[in-house]
Amino acid sequence: QVRLVDSGGGLVQAGGSLRLSCAASGGDFSRHLMGWFRRAPAREREFVAGINRSGGWIEYADSVKGRFTISRDNARKMAYLQMDSLKPEDTAIYYCAATSRSSDSYTNSGSYDYWGQGTQVTVSS
């Protein structure tokens, strides 16, 4: 079983940057596809970015393309989400997630088995 711990959230002004980290323990991290999701107040959880085991597949939500960068370090069992040019609408709780299952859609939260506890990102205007 994989345990995920998110960190790196905080309060930042619009246009600023944050780097979220996801530390994994237990299981074989390199066998898991990693994703980042977020949940804004009064909204459903939504896909932000995903990266496969080798880093050869990466996908972003349209709303963050060109501003966010997902990456991973299998040796350190870490995943990251670099967030630049932040906007107030990026304000949400951000969660990392992991799965070793095959899926038709890794943008679907139901494809993931393990979740971090979430880290709050607040972007002020």
XYZ file of C-alpha atoms in Angstrom:
125
model
C 0.000 0.000 0.000
C 1.252 3.440 -0.948
C 1.022 6.379 1.444
C 1.135 9.883 -0.017
C 1.882 13.126 1.804
C 1.265 16.436 0.029
C 3.049 19.634 0.915
C 4.024 23.025 -0.461
C 0.729 24.871 -0.507
C 0.324 28.393 0.778
C -0.864 31.916 0.093
C 0.521 33.662 -2.969
C -0.383 36.715 -5.006
C -1.701 36.387 -8.529
C 1.166 35.883 -10.946
C 3.253 34.135 -8.335
C 4.526 30.572 -8.140
C 4.339 27.589 -5.829
C 5.823 24.123 -5.999
C 3.801 21.278 -4.563
C 5.487 18.083 -3.470
C 4.110 14.601 -2.961
C 6.173 12.168 -0.916
C 5.383 8.484 -1.303
C 6.168 5.641 1.067
C 5.364 1.954 0.933
C 4.783 0.050 -2.271
C 6.806 0.454 -5.443
C 6.537 4.110 -6.419
C 8.014 3.546 -9.866
C 5.109 1.257 -10.759
C 2.499 3.938 -10.108
C 1.125 6.603 -12.385
C 0.827 9.894 -10.509
C -1.816 12.550 -10.781
C -2.669 15.902 -9.252
C -6.254 16.922 -8.644
C -7.825 19.936 -6.981
C -11.078 20.860 -5.314
C -12.189 24.465 -5.139
C -14.936 25.609 -2.755
C -18.388 24.513 -3.904
C -16.886 22.673 -6.861
C -16.187 19.054 -7.629
C -12.695 17.639 -7.603
C -11.026 18.096 -10.975
C -7.997 16.708 -12.757
C -4.994 18.996 -12.977
C -2.100 16.930 -14.332
C -0.876 13.361 -14.685
C 2.428 11.625 -15.405
C 3.095 7.980 -16.109
C 5.768 5.808 -14.553
C 8.547 6.778 -16.963
C 7.477 10.360 -17.540
C 6.824 9.570 -21.179
C 3.152 10.470 -20.896
C 2.101 13.771 -19.365
C -1.301 15.392 -19.551
C -2.659 18.691 -18.258
C -6.082 20.176 -17.832
C -6.657 22.926 -20.372
C -6.981 25.453 -17.577
C -3.374 24.940 -16.444
C -1.552 24.189 -19.697
C 1.492 26.371 -20.151
C 1.477 27.397 -16.482
C 1.839 24.158 -14.501
C 4.505 21.460 -14.833
C 4.250 17.966 -13.397
C 7.350 15.890 -12.745
C 8.530 12.928 -10.710
C 11.699 11.504 -9.210
C 11.361 7.742 -8.900
C 14.606 7.375 -6.955
C 13.351 9.777 -4.279
C 9.732 8.570 -4.490
C 8.554 12.110 -5.106
C 6.120 13.820 -7.450
C 5.948 17.557 -8.011
C 3.639 20.174 -9.417
C 5.322 23.444 -10.337
C 2.676 26.133 -10.582
C 3.566 29.427 -12.266
C 1.515 32.449 -13.266
C -1.031 31.553 -10.630
C -4.522 32.983 -10.876
C -7.183 33.462 -8.202
C -9.213 30.721 -9.874
C -6.410 28.274 -9.051
C -7.376 28.570 -5.387
C -8.230 25.063 -4.170
C -7.085 22.145 -2.097
C -4.612 20.180 -4.190
C -4.255 16.410 -3.871
C -1.717 14.032 -5.322
C -2.909 10.575 -6.272
C -1.384 7.299 -7.405
C -2.520 4.222 -9.249
C -0.996 1.048 -10.603
C -4.165 0.023 -12.437
C -4.730 0.235 -16.151
C -7.396 2.733 -17.084
C -9.019 4.279 -20.111
C -8.860 7.673 -18.472
C -6.334 8.872 -15.950
C -8.116 12.202 -15.790
C -10.860 10.415 -13.874
C -10.341 10.414 -10.115
C -11.921 6.965 -9.926
C -8.846 5.529 -11.656
C -6.677 6.283 -8.615
C -6.286 4.139 -5.509
C -4.160 6.275 -3.208
C -4.535 9.899 -2.208
C -2.616 12.476 -0.262
C -4.266 14.474 2.489
C -4.338 17.646 0.404
C -2.559 20.973 0.607
C -4.305 24.343 0.427
C -3.340 26.790 -2.310
C -4.756 30.290 -2.062
C -4.103 32.877 -4.752
C -5.000 36.461 -3.915
C -5.864 39.035 -6.540
